[in-house]
Short mmCIF file of C-alpha atoms in Angstrom, two decimals:
data_model
loop_
_atom_site.label_atom_id
_atom_site.label_comp_id
_atom_site.label_asym_id
_atom_site.label_seq_id
_atom_site.Cartn_x
_atom_site.Cartn_y
_atom_site.Cartn_z
CA MET A 2 -1.17 -10.93 -21.66
CA SER A 3 2.08 -10.11 -19.91
CA GLU A 4 2.02 -7.57 -17.13
CA SER A 5 4.52 -5.05 -15.85
CA ASN A 6 5.83 -5.05 -12.29
CA PRO A 7 3.45 -3.43 -9.74
CA ASN A 8 6.05 -0.82 -8.83
CA THR A 9 6.90 0.11 -12.44
CA PRO A 10 5.39 3.43 -13.61
CA LEU A 11 3.11 3.38 -16.66
CA ILE A 12 5.38 5.95 -18.35
CA PRO A 13 9.06 4.96 -18.06
CA PRO A 14 11.39 7.71 -16.86
CA SER A 15 13.81 9.32 -19.25
CA SER A 16 17.20 7.61 -19.45
CA SER A 17 19.03 10.71 -20.66
CA ALA A 18 20.40 11.56 -17.24
CA ARG A 19 22.05 8.47 -15.80
CA LYS A 20 22.95 8.60 -12.12
CA LEU A 21 24.48 6.13 -9.70
CA PRO A 22 21.82 4.51 -7.52
CA ASP A 23 21.35 5.79 -4.00
CA PHE A 24 22.34 2.60 -2.21
CA THR A 25 21.26 4.01 1.14
CA LYS A 26 17.66 4.08 -0.11
CA SER A 27 17.62 1.43 -2.81
CA VAL A 28 19.49 -1.37 -1.00
CA LYS A 29 20.00 -0.95 2.72
CA LEU A 30 16.62 0.39 3.80
CA LYS A 31 14.73 -1.68 1.29
CA TYR A 32 16.19 -5.03 2.29
CA VAL A 33 16.42 -4.21 5.99
CA LYS A 34 12.68 -3.46 5.92
CA LEU A 35 11.93 -6.63 3.95
CA GLY A 36 14.00 -8.66 6.41
CA TYR A 37 12.30 -7.02 9.37
CA HIS A 38 8.88 -7.63 7.85
CA TYR A 39 9.70 -11.30 7.24
CA LEU A 40 11.11 -11.77 10.75
CA ILE A 41 8.07 -10.29 12.51
CA THR A 42 5.48 -11.87 10.22
CA HIS A 43 6.99 -15.36 10.49
CA GLY A 44 8.34 -14.97 14.03
CA MET A 45 5.95 -17.53 15.49
CA TYR A 46 6.96 -20.15 12.93
CA LEU A 47 10.66 -19.40 13.42
CA PHE A 48 10.19 -19.81 17.19
CA LEU A 49 8.11 -23.00 17.02
CA SER A 50 10.19 -24.81 14.38
CA PRO A 51 13.12 -25.68 16.73
CA LEU A 52 10.63 -26.65 19.46
CA ILE A 53 8.80 -29.02 17.09
CA LEU A 54 12.12 -30.53 16.01
CA LEU A 55 13.07 -31.16 19.65
CA ILE A 56 9.71 -32.83 20.36
CA ALA A 57 10.03 -34.96 17.23
CA ALA A 58 13.56 -35.98 18.23
CA GLN A 59 12.35 -36.94 21.70
CA LEU A 60 9.44 -38.99 20.32
CA SER A 61 11.80 -40.82 17.97
CA THR A 62 13.64 -42.24 20.99
CA LEU A 63 10.52 -44.01 22.34
CA SER A 64 10.52 -47.79 21.99
CA LEU A 65 7.54 -50.07 21.40
CA GLN A 66 7.61 -50.95 25.10
CA ASP A 67 7.36 -47.26 26.00
CA LEU A 68 4.30 -46.87 23.75
CA HIS A 69 2.71 -49.99 25.27
CA ASP A 70 3.27 -48.65 28.80
CA LEU A 71 1.65 -45.32 27.75
CA TRP A 72 -1.42 -47.15 26.43
CA GLU A 73 -1.75 -49.22 29.61
CA ASN A 74 -1.59 -46.03 31.67
CA LEU A 75 -4.42 -44.47 29.61
CA LYS A 76 -6.62 -47.55 30.11
CA PHE A 77 -6.47 -47.07 33.87
CA ASN A 78 -7.52 -43.42 33.41
CA LEU A 79 -10.55 -44.16 31.22
CA ILE A 80 -12.79 -41.62 32.98
CA SER A 81 -10.28 -38.82 32.35
CA VAL A 82 -10.01 -39.78 28.67
CA ILE A 83 -13.82 -39.81 28.25
CA LEU A 84 -14.24 -36.46 29.98
CA CYS A 85 -11.52 -34.87 27.84
CA SER A 86 -13.08 -36.33 24.68
CA VAL A 87 -16.56 -35.04 25.59
CA LEU A 88 -15.14 -31.60 26.36
CA LEU A 89 -13.25 -31.54 23.06
CA VAL A 90 -16.38 -32.53 21.09
CA PHE A 91 -18.48 -29.91 22.94
CA LEU A 92 -16.00 -27.10 22.29
CA SER A 93 -15.64 -28.09 18.64
CA THR A 94 -19.42 -28.13 18.18
CA LEU A 95 -19.77 -24.77 19.93
CA TYR A 96 -17.11 -23.26 17.65
CA VAL A 97 -18.79 -24.56 14.50
CA LEU A 98 -22.22 -23.25 15.57
CA THR A 99 -21.09 -19.78 16.69
CA ARG A 100 -18.40 -18.85 14.18
CA PRO A 101 -19.38 -16.32 11.46
CA ARG A 102 -20.70 -17.81 8.25
CA PRO A 103 -18.31 -17.22 5.35
CA VAL A 104 -19.61 -14.85 2.67
CA TYR A 105 -18.59 -15.69 -0.89
CA LEU A 106 -18.75 -13.49 -3.97
CA VAL A 107 -19.90 -15.95 -6.60
CA ASP A 108 -19.63 -13.50 -9.51
CA PHE A 109 -20.55 -9.97 -10.57
CA SER A 110 -21.41 -8.08 -13.74
CA CYS A 111 -21.09 -4.46 -14.87
CA TYR A 112 -23.51 -2.86 -17.29
CA LYS A 113 -22.02 -1.59 -20.54
CA PRO A 114 -24.43 0.70 -22.45
CA ASP A 115 -24.88 0.67 -26.22
CA ASP A 116 -22.65 2.84 -28.39
CA ALA A 117 -25.66 5.09 -29.04
CA ARG A 118 -25.29 6.36 -25.46
CA LYS A 119 -21.64 7.37 -25.89
CA CYS A 120 -20.89 10.99 -25.14
CA THR A 121 -17.56 12.47 -26.18
CA ARG A 122 -16.39 15.59 -24.41
CA GLN A 123 -17.15 17.64 -27.52
CA ILE A 124 -20.70 16.25 -27.67
CA PHE A 125 -21.08 17.17 -23.99
CA MET A 126 -20.06 20.78 -24.72
CA ASP A 127 -22.25 20.97 -27.82
CA ARG A 128 -25.32 19.73 -25.94
CA SER A 129 -24.61 22.15 -23.09
CA LYS A 130 -24.61 25.05 -25.56
CA LEU A 131 -27.77 23.90 -27.33
CA ILE A 132 -29.70 23.68 -24.06
CA GLY A 133 -29.47 27.47 -23.80
CA THR A 134 -29.60 27.68 -20.00
CA PHE A 135 -25.85 28.01 -19.30
CA ASN A 136 -24.15 31.40 -19.65
CA GLU A 137 -20.82 31.76 -21.46
CA GLU A 138 -18.78 31.93 -18.26
CA ASN A 139 -20.21 28.66 -16.99
CA LEU A 140 -19.82 26.95 -20.35
CA GLU A 141 -16.14 27.84 -20.17
CA PHE A 142 -16.06 26.63 -16.56
CA GLN A 143 -17.48 23.24 -17.60
CA ARG A 144 -14.93 23.03 -20.40
CA LYS A 145 -12.06 23.56 -17.96
CA ILE A 146 -13.45 20.96 -15.55
CA LEU A 147 -13.76 18.42 -18.37
CA GLU A 148 -10.24 19.09 -19.65
CA ARG A 149 -8.80 18.33 -16.20
CA SER A 150 -11.28 15.61 -15.14
CA GLY A 151 -9.45 12.53 -16.41
CA LEU A 152 -12.53 11.45 -18.41
CA GLY A 153 -12.05 10.12 -21.93
CA GLU A 154 -14.12 10.20 -25.11
CA SER A 155 -16.26 7.09 -24.58
CA THR A 156 -18.30 7.66 -21.42
CA TYR A 157 -22.07 7.23 -21.47
CA LEU A 158 -25.12 9.39 -20.75
CA PRO A 159 -28.84 8.46 -20.82
CA GLU A 160 -30.97 9.22 -23.85
CA ALA A 161 -33.04 11.87 -22.07
CA VAL A 162 -29.91 13.96 -21.41
CA LEU A 163 -28.44 13.52 -24.90
CA ASN A 164 -31.68 14.48 -26.65
CA VAL A 165 -32.03 18.02 -28.07
CA PRO A 166 -33.79 19.44 -26.21
CA PRO A 167 -33.35 17.20 -23.14
CA ASN A 168 -36.55 15.54 -21.93
CA PRO A 169 -36.02 14.42 -18.32
CA SER A 170 -39.13 12.85 -16.83
CA MET A 171 -40.19 10.13 -14.42
CA ALA A 172 -40.86 7.80 -17.35
CA GLU A 173 -37.37 8.40 -18.80
CA ALA A 174 -35.77 7.92 -15.38
CA ARG A 175 -37.56 4.58 -14.97
CA LYS A 176 -36.44 3.63 -18.46
CA GLU A 177 -32.82 4.35 -17.52
CA ALA A 178 -33.09 2.41 -14.25
CA GLU A 179 -34.60 -0.64 -15.98
CA MET A 180 -31.96 -0.54 -18.72
CA VAL A 181 -29.08 -0.53 -16.21
CA MET A 182 -30.48 -2.96 -13.61
CA PHE A 183 -31.91 -5.53 -16.00
CA GLY A 184 -28.89 -5.31 -18.31
CA ALA A 185 -26.50 -6.13 -15.46
CA LEU A 186 -28.79 -8.80 -13.97
CA ASP A 187 -29.39 -10.64 -17.25
CA GLN A 188 -25.65 -11.00 -17.68
CA LEU A 189 -25.15 -12.10 -14.05
CA PHE A 190 -27.85 -14.79 -14.21
CA GLU A 191 -26.32 -16.05 -17.46
CA LYS A 192 -22.80 -16.18 -15.97
CA THR A 193 -23.85 -17.99 -12.77
CA ASN A 194 -26.59 -20.26 -14.22
CA LEU A 195 -28.76 -19.14 -11.32
CA LYS A 196 -32.55 -19.01 -11.41
CA PRO A 197 -34.12 -15.74 -10.15
CA LYS A 198 -36.30 -17.79 -7.78
CA ASP A 199 -33.14 -18.88 -5.93
CA ILE A 200 -32.48 -15.33 -4.66
CA GLY A 201 -33.36 -14.95 -0.98
CA ILE A 202 -32.04 -11.44 -0.28
CA LEU A 203 -32.20 -8.39 -2.57
CA ILE A 204 -30.53 -5.02 -1.91
CA VAL A 205 -30.64 -2.11 -4.37
CA ASN A 206 -28.82 1.17 -3.77
CA CYS A 207 -29.40 4.34 -5.77
CA SER A 208 -28.92 7.72 -4.14
CA LEU A 209 -30.91 10.21 -6.18
CA PHE A 210 -33.79 8.28 -7.75
CA ASN A 211 -36.24 6.66 -5.36
CA PRO A 212 -39.60 6.12 -7.09
CA THR A 213 -42.70 4.36 -5.84
CA PRO A 214 -42.85 1.37 -6.28
CA SER A 215 -39.18 1.14 -5.38
CA LEU A 216 -36.31 0.01 -7.57
CA SER A 217 -36.13 -3.26 -5.63
CA ALA A 218 -39.83 -3.81 -6.30
CA MET A 219 -39.18 -3.22 -10.03
CA VAL A 220 -36.59 -6.03 -9.96
CA ILE A 221 -38.92 -8.37 -8.06
CA ASN A 222 -41.73 -7.72 -10.53
CA HIS A 223 -39.58 -8.09 -13.65
CA TYR A 224 -37.91 -11.37 -12.62
CA LYS A 225 -40.91 -12.70 -10.63
CA LEU A 226 -38.81 -13.30 -7.51
CA ARG A 227 -40.28 -15.38 -4.71
CA GLY A 228 -42.80 -13.92 -2.28
CA ASN A 229 -40.75 -14.33 0.90
CA ILE A 230 -37.69 -12.51 -0.46
CA ILE A 231 -35.98 -10.10 1.96
CA SER A 232 -35.63 -6.84 0.03
CA TYR A 233 -34.10 -3.43 0.81
CA ASN A 234 -33.89 -0.20 -1.18
CA LEU A 235 -31.14 2.20 -0.02
CA GLY A 236 -31.35 5.85 -1.07
CA GLY A 237 -29.45 9.07 -0.47
CA MET A 238 -26.25 7.36 0.72
CA GLY A 239 -23.91 8.59 -2.01
CA CYS A 240 -21.09 6.90 -3.87
CA SER A 241 -20.13 4.68 -0.92
CA ALA A 242 -23.56 3.03 -0.78
CA GLY A 243 -22.35 0.01 -2.73
CA LEU A 244 -20.12 -1.11 0.14
CA ILE A 245 -22.91 -0.32 2.62
CA SER A 246 -25.07 -2.76 0.63
CA ILE A 247 -22.31 -5.37 0.79
CA ASP A 248 -22.05 -4.89 4.56
CA LEU A 249 -25.83 -5.20 4.96
CA ALA A 250 -25.86 -8.34 2.81
CA LYS A 251 -23.06 -9.80 4.95
CA ASP A 252 -25.07 -9.24 8.15
CA LEU A 253 -28.22 -10.74 6.62
CA LEU A 254 -26.32 -13.80 5.43
CA GLN A 255 -25.21 -14.45 9.02
CA VAL A 256 -28.81 -15.06 10.11
CA HIS A 257 -30.24 -16.64 6.94
CA PRO A 258 -28.41 -19.91 6.25
CA ASN A 259 -28.06 -21.40 2.75
CA SER A 260 -29.05 -18.16 1.02
CA TYR A 261 -28.12 -16.10 -2.00
CA ALA A 262 -27.94 -12.29 -1.68
CA LEU A 263 -28.18 -10.08 -4.75
CA VAL A 264 -26.76 -6.53 -4.56
CA ILE A 265 -27.41 -3.93 -7.28
CA SER A 266 -25.41 -0.69 -7.19
CA MET A 267 -26.27 2.16 -9.56
CA GLU A 268 -27.05 5.84 -9.94
CA ASN A 269 -29.68 7.59 -12.05
CA ILE A 270 -28.69 10.56 -14.21
CA THR A 271 -31.95 11.46 -16.00
CA LEU A 272 -33.75 13.42 -13.28
CA ASN A 273 -30.57 14.71 -11.67
CA TRP A 274 -28.97 16.66 -14.50
CA TYR A 275 -28.46 20.25 -13.39
CA PHE A 276 -29.66 23.01 -15.72
CA GLY A 277 -28.66 26.04 -13.64
CA ASN A 278 -25.59 28.25 -13.32
CA GLU A 279 -24.37 27.51 -9.78
CA ARG A 280 -20.78 26.36 -10.27
CA SER A 281 -20.66 24.08 -7.25
CA MET A 282 -23.56 22.17 -8.83
CA LEU A 283 -22.16 22.07 -12.36
CA VAL A 284 -19.19 19.90 -11.38
CA SER A 285 -21.38 16.79 -11.00
CA ASN A 286 -22.63 17.23 -14.60
CA CYS A 287 -19.02 17.01 -15.78
CA LEU A 288 -18.08 13.90 -13.78
CA PHE A 289 -21.08 11.57 -13.32
CA ARG A 290 -21.91 9.07 -16.04
CA LEU A 291 -24.22 6.12 -16.76
CA GLY A 292 -23.39 2.73 -15.21
CA GLY A 293 -24.33 0.02 -12.73
CA ALA A 294 -23.30 -3.35 -11.33
CA ALA A 295 -24.91 -6.52 -9.96
CA ILE A 296 -23.15 -8.72 -7.38
CA LEU A 297 -24.13 -12.23 -6.25
CA LEU A 298 -23.16 -13.26 -2.71
CA SER A 299 -23.66 -16.65 -1.03
CA ASN A 300 -23.11 -18.32 2.34
CA LYS A 301 -23.49 -21.86 0.97
CA TRP A 302 -20.46 -24.09 1.53
CA PRO A 303 -20.68 -25.78 -1.91
CA ASP A 304 -20.44 -22.34 -3.58
CA ARG A 305 -16.87 -21.91 -2.33
CA GLN A 306 -15.66 -24.08 -5.20
CA ARG A 307 -17.05 -21.81 -7.91
CA SER A 308 -16.87 -18.42 -6.17
CA LYS A 309 -14.27 -15.82 -7.07
CA TYR A 310 -13.76 -14.13 -3.69
CA ARG A 311 -14.41 -14.41 0.03
CA LEU A 312 -15.39 -11.34 2.03
CA VAL A 313 -12.83 -10.82 4.81
CA HIS A 314 -13.71 -7.47 6.42
CA THR A 315 -16.00 -4.46 6.03
CA VAL A 316 -15.22 -1.20 7.83
CA ARG A 317 -17.64 1.74 7.81
CA THR A 318 -16.88 5.31 8.90
CA HIS A 319 -19.52 8.04 9.24
CA LYS A 320 -18.59 11.67 9.93
CA GLY A 321 -22.16 12.99 9.80
CA SER A 322 -22.02 14.39 13.36
CA ASP A 323 -19.72 17.15 12.06
CA ASP A 324 -21.63 19.94 10.28
CA LYS A 325 -18.89 20.58 7.73
CA CYS A 326 -18.74 16.90 6.82
CA PHE A 327 -22.53 16.61 6.72
CA GLY A 328 -22.95 19.50 4.28
CA CYS A 329 -20.06 18.99 1.86
CA VAL A 330 -22.22 17.04 -0.65
CA THR A 331 -25.82 18.24 -0.71
CA GLN A 332 -28.75 17.96 -3.08
CA LYS A 333 -30.60 21.29 -3.05
CA GLU A 334 -32.24 24.03 -5.09
CA ASP A 335 -30.24 26.97 -6.41
CA SER A 336 -31.45 30.57 -6.24
CA ASN A 337 -33.67 29.96 -9.30
CA GLY A 338 -35.27 26.83 -7.90
CA LYS A 339 -33.31 24.36 -10.06
CA ILE A 340 -32.27 21.18 -8.27
CA GLY A 341 -28.72 19.87 -8.32
CA VAL A 342 -25.98 18.32 -6.19
CA SER A 343 -23.66 20.89 -4.64
CA LEU A 344 -20.02 19.93 -3.93
CA SER A 345 -18.34 21.99 -1.22
CA LYS A 346 -14.79 23.34 -1.43
CA ASP A 347 -14.13 21.44 1.81
CA LEU A 348 -14.75 18.11 0.07
CA MET A 349 -11.10 17.05 -0.23
CA ALA A 350 -10.30 17.93 3.39
CA VAL A 351 -13.41 16.10 4.61
CA ALA A 352 -12.58 13.05 2.49
CA GLY A 353 -9.03 13.02 3.89
CA ASP A 354 -10.31 13.12 7.47
CA ALA A 355 -12.80 10.31 6.81
CA LEU A 356 -10.08 8.23 5.14
CA LYS A 357 -7.77 8.72 8.11
CA THR A 358 -10.44 7.47 10.51
CA ASN A 359 -11.30 4.52 8.30
CA ILE A 360 -7.76 3.25 7.82
CA THR A 361 -7.03 3.72 11.53
CA THR A 362 -9.79 1.18 12.18
CA LEU A 363 -8.84 -1.02 9.24
CA GLY A 364 -5.08 -1.09 9.87
CA PRO A 365 -5.02 -3.48 12.87
CA LEU A 366 -7.28 -5.90 10.97
CA VAL A 367 -5.13 -6.21 7.84
CA LEU A 368 -1.61 -4.88 8.36
CA PRO A 369 1.20 -7.32 9.17
CA MET A 370 2.57 -7.12 12.71
CA SER A 371 5.78 -5.53 11.41
CA GLU A 372 3.91 -2.46 10.18
CA GLN A 373 1.79 -2.22 13.32
CA LEU A 374 4.89 -2.23 15.54
CA LEU A 375 6.56 0.50 13.46
CA PHE A 376 3.41 2.62 13.65
CA LEU A 377 3.15 2.07 17.42
CA ALA A 378 6.83 2.93 17.93
CA ALA A 379 6.46 6.20 16.03
CA LEU A 380 3.30 7.08 17.96
CA VAL A 381 4.88 6.33 21.36
CA GLY A 382 8.00 8.28 20.45
CA LYS A 383 5.96 11.32 19.49
CA LYS A 384 3.29 11.26 22.21
CA VAL A 385 5.19 9.84 25.20
CA PHE A 386 8.82 10.84 24.67
CA LYS A 387 7.99 14.06 22.74
CA MET A 388 10.39 13.12 19.96
CA LYS A 389 10.31 15.13 16.74
CA VAL A 390 9.49 12.27 14.41
CA LYS A 391 7.17 12.19 11.42
CA PRO A 392 4.01 10.08 11.79
CA TYR A 393 4.69 6.67 10.32
CA ILE A 394 2.48 5.91 7.32
CA PRO A 395 1.88 2.15 7.17
CA ASP A 396 2.70 0.41 3.91
CA PHE A 397 -0.66 -0.99 2.82
CA LYS A 398 1.02 -2.61 -0.17
CA LEU A 399 2.17 -5.29 2.31
CA ALA A 400 -1.47 -6.04 3.13
CA PHE A 401 -3.04 -5.92 -0.35
CA GLU A 402 -2.10 -6.84 -3.89
CA HIS A 403 -4.88 -4.82 -5.54
CA PHE A 404 -6.60 -1.49 -4.80
CA CYS A 405 -10.04 -0.46 -6.08
CA ILE A 406 -10.44 3.22 -5.16
CA HIS A 407 -13.71 4.92 -6.05
CA ALA A 408 -13.19 6.81 -9.30
CA GLY A 409 -14.83 9.98 -8.01
CA GLY A 410 -12.49 12.35 -9.81
CA ARG A 411 -8.89 12.92 -10.68
CA ALA A 412 -8.14 15.03 -7.58
CA VAL A 413 -9.38 12.27 -5.25
CA LEU A 414 -7.25 9.65 -6.97
CA ASP A 415 -4.17 11.89 -6.92
CA GLU A 416 -4.50 12.48 -3.18
CA LEU A 417 -4.97 8.81 -2.32
CA GLU A 418 -2.05 7.80 -4.52
CA LYS A 419 0.13 10.27 -2.64
CA ASN A 420 -1.12 9.53 0.89
CA LEU A 421 -1.08 5.75 0.54
CA GLN A 422 2.21 5.81 -1.42
CA LEU A 423 0.81 3.71 -4.25
CA SER A 424 2.41 3.11 -7.63
CA ASP A 425 0.96 3.81 -11.07
CA TRP A 426 0.28 0.06 -11.38
CA HIS A 427 -1.87 0.04 -8.24
CA MET A 428 -3.80 3.13 -9.40
CA GLU A 429 -4.27 1.91 -12.96
CA PRO A 430 -7.71 0.23 -12.50
CA SER A 431 -9.17 3.37 -10.89
CA ARG A 432 -7.68 5.81 -13.41
CA MET A 433 -8.67 3.72 -16.42
CA THR A 434 -12.21 3.29 -15.08
CA LEU A 435 -12.52 7.07 -14.65
CA TYR A 436 -11.17 7.56 -18.18
CA ARG A 437 -13.35 4.94 -19.88
CA PHE A 438 -16.63 5.08 -17.91
CA GLY A 439 -16.45 8.28 -15.82
CA ASN A 440 -17.76 8.47 -12.26
CA THR A 441 -20.47 5.81 -12.17
CA SER A 442 -21.00 6.42 -8.43
CA SER A 443 -21.27 3.32 -6.22
CA SER A 444 -20.70 0.89 -9.11
CA SER A 445 -17.26 2.26 -10.07
CA LEU A 446 -15.49 -0.18 -7.71
CA TRP A 447 -16.81 -3.12 -9.72
CA TYR A 448 -15.65 -1.71 -13.06
CA GLU A 449 -12.22 -1.43 -11.44
CA LEU A 450 -12.29 -5.02 -10.20
CA ALA A 451 -13.41 -6.13 -13.68
CA TYR A 452 -10.42 -4.25 -15.16
CA THR A 453 -8.03 -6.11 -12.85
CA GLU A 454 -9.57 -9.42 -13.89
CA ALA A 455 -9.50 -8.55 -17.59
CA LYS A 456 -5.77 -7.79 -17.32
CA GLY A 457 -5.16 -11.29 -15.94
CA ARG A 458 -3.75 -9.97 -12.67
CA MET A 459 -6.04 -11.71 -10.19
CA LYS A 460 -4.32 -14.77 -8.68
CA LYS A 461 -5.51 -17.18 -6.02
CA GLY A 462 -4.82 -15.78 -2.56
CA ASP A 463 -4.60 -12.14 -3.70
CA ARG A 464 -6.14 -9.57 -1.36
CA ILE A 465 -8.23 -6.65 -2.64
CA TRP A 466 -9.07 -3.38 -0.90
CA GLN A 467 -12.20 -1.58 -2.12
CA ILE A 468 -12.57 1.91 -0.70
CA ALA A 469 -15.32 4.44 -1.44
CA PHE A 470 -16.45 7.89 -0.30
CA GLY A 471 -19.97 9.26 -0.16
CA SER A 472 -22.24 12.04 1.05
CA GLY A 473 -22.98 12.25 4.72
CA PHE A 474 -19.90 12.09 4.90
CA LYS A 475 -18.87 8.43 4.72
CA CYS A 476 -15.78 6.39 3.96
CA ASN A 477 -16.27 2.63 3.65
CA SER A 478 -13.91 -0.27 2.98
CA ALA A 479 -14.36 -3.89 1.94
CA ILE A 480 -11.58 -6.47 1.94
CA TRP A 481 -11.76 -9.54 -0.31
CA LYS A 482 -9.53 -12.56 -0.83
CA ALA A 483 -9.37 -14.31 -4.20
CA LEU A 484 -10.39 -17.97 -3.95
CA ARG A 485 -9.09 -18.82 -7.41
CA THR A 486 -7.06 -17.42 -10.27
CA VAL A 487 -9.36 -15.59 -12.67
CA ASN A 488 -8.79 -16.54 -16.33
CA PRO A 489 -9.60 -13.44 -18.44
CA ALA A 490 -10.25 -15.59 -21.51
CA LYS A 491 -13.31 -17.05 -19.77
CA GLU A 492 -14.68 -13.73 -18.50
CA ARG A 493 -17.46 -11.64 -20.01
CA GLY A 494 -17.10 -8.11 -18.68
CA PRO A 495 -17.23 -4.49 -19.81
CA TRP A 496 -13.52 -4.46 -20.73
CA MET A 497 -13.01 -7.72 -22.58
CA ASP A 498 -13.38 -6.49 -26.16
CA GLU A 499 -11.09 -3.51 -25.62
CA ILE A 500 -8.72 -4.33 -22.75
CA HIS A 501 -5.77 -4.52 -25.16
CA TRP A 502 -6.02 -0.74 -25.61
CA PHE A 503 -5.32 -0.08 -21.93
CA PRO A 504 -3.64 1.46 -20.05
CA VAL A 505 -3.51 4.77 -21.91
CA GLU A 506 -1.72 7.95 -20.93
CA VAL A 507 -4.10 10.52 -19.47
CA PRO A 508 -2.59 14.01 -19.58
CA LYS A 509 -3.13 16.46 -16.74
CA VAL A 510 -4.93 18.77 -19.18
CA SER A 511 -6.56 17.47 -22.36
CA THR A 512 -7.92 20.36 -24.43
CA ILE A 513 -11.29 20.14 -26.13
#
């Protein structure tokens, strides 16, 4: 399927008003910046190329007698040659033994529920009315949130929430968890031809449902995983917990050679549906939907040939020491004792602050030297010389080809698109995931990556930035590099039977 240019908007601008191009912006600055970026990025090669040519020219003048004399000289310095050789072998061995083990993403799968779990926005409103616990003002409030949410008509909710009346219970919550986890894992094992007994590390993250035995124990029991498996169950860490699991798996793979790590990211809706009338707690009902993902990581050298991606960096930011950041997403009881997740009005400001800290750490790791020098120049000019210059915003499009931004809500995506100066093409996977599947919490990043693959956009060498936000408050990033071009015709993902319908236009307000 042919693809549009990354910088081309999804909706083409009107051609009714034709104007001459602004050559100052469209030509001079554009190509000067591209030239500057090329010069700085390839400066070392441009400097070394003439030097290498000079050395090659000098070597070409040597005669056979000169080479013979050089060999005779080395024979008389045998001890020096042996010592240099031993030192070279020692340093090479030390490097091989101490360097970080590469972490490969072999494959991943995203759970796609049955059509019986689909919940249109009208069904959502009808069920909310039939419950009988919401007053008219808050029913209207939920309607307005839904109309502006960016969610479409095909998101999913668990059976216990869709039933009339709803029947949330521990048994139903376990049923939902098993459906999501086992559904994603069955598909992953089929795609990778891996036996469950081969898994050495298991990490499951789910914020709001933490039963006993744990979710990780449920997986071990169902698939009869081996007895010495290293398992973790992460709870209460919000929508960014998926990347925390990836970071934990990366660290474990550094100390456990020749191992497979299985990461499961999900959220549980059944026991966390809010039935009260506190508006800050009703927003999560409107946004969160059913979903989950399973990811297989490996540190085995032979797996490089079949893996899709290599993990390059993980960067974690935690703002929990600040009280405002700590309390902006909180699970609590309302005045009537009904439990829900409260979202503070400070959420966007807190997320922006966490993002700023995260990209400040990430920037030096991924940005080309040209962008780092421009940022440094602007900072020095402002702080040292007291110049009235705007802070330079680095162009992260020079560092990454693809962006997977947690589909937490339309407002979050709008702010990141503006602050990172991304195009509609870069935001498309996140916006379409929000539209088609809703906010699936920590697994949303993988639905977005699956969308990019299904569109046939992932090429060998492409770099991907996954970024997620979560309660606490946390902002986490993971950087991947594609090891091969992904052929969408050979993929089995949540988008494959309907990818031709996307992208779709999502209006700012879609009335119900």
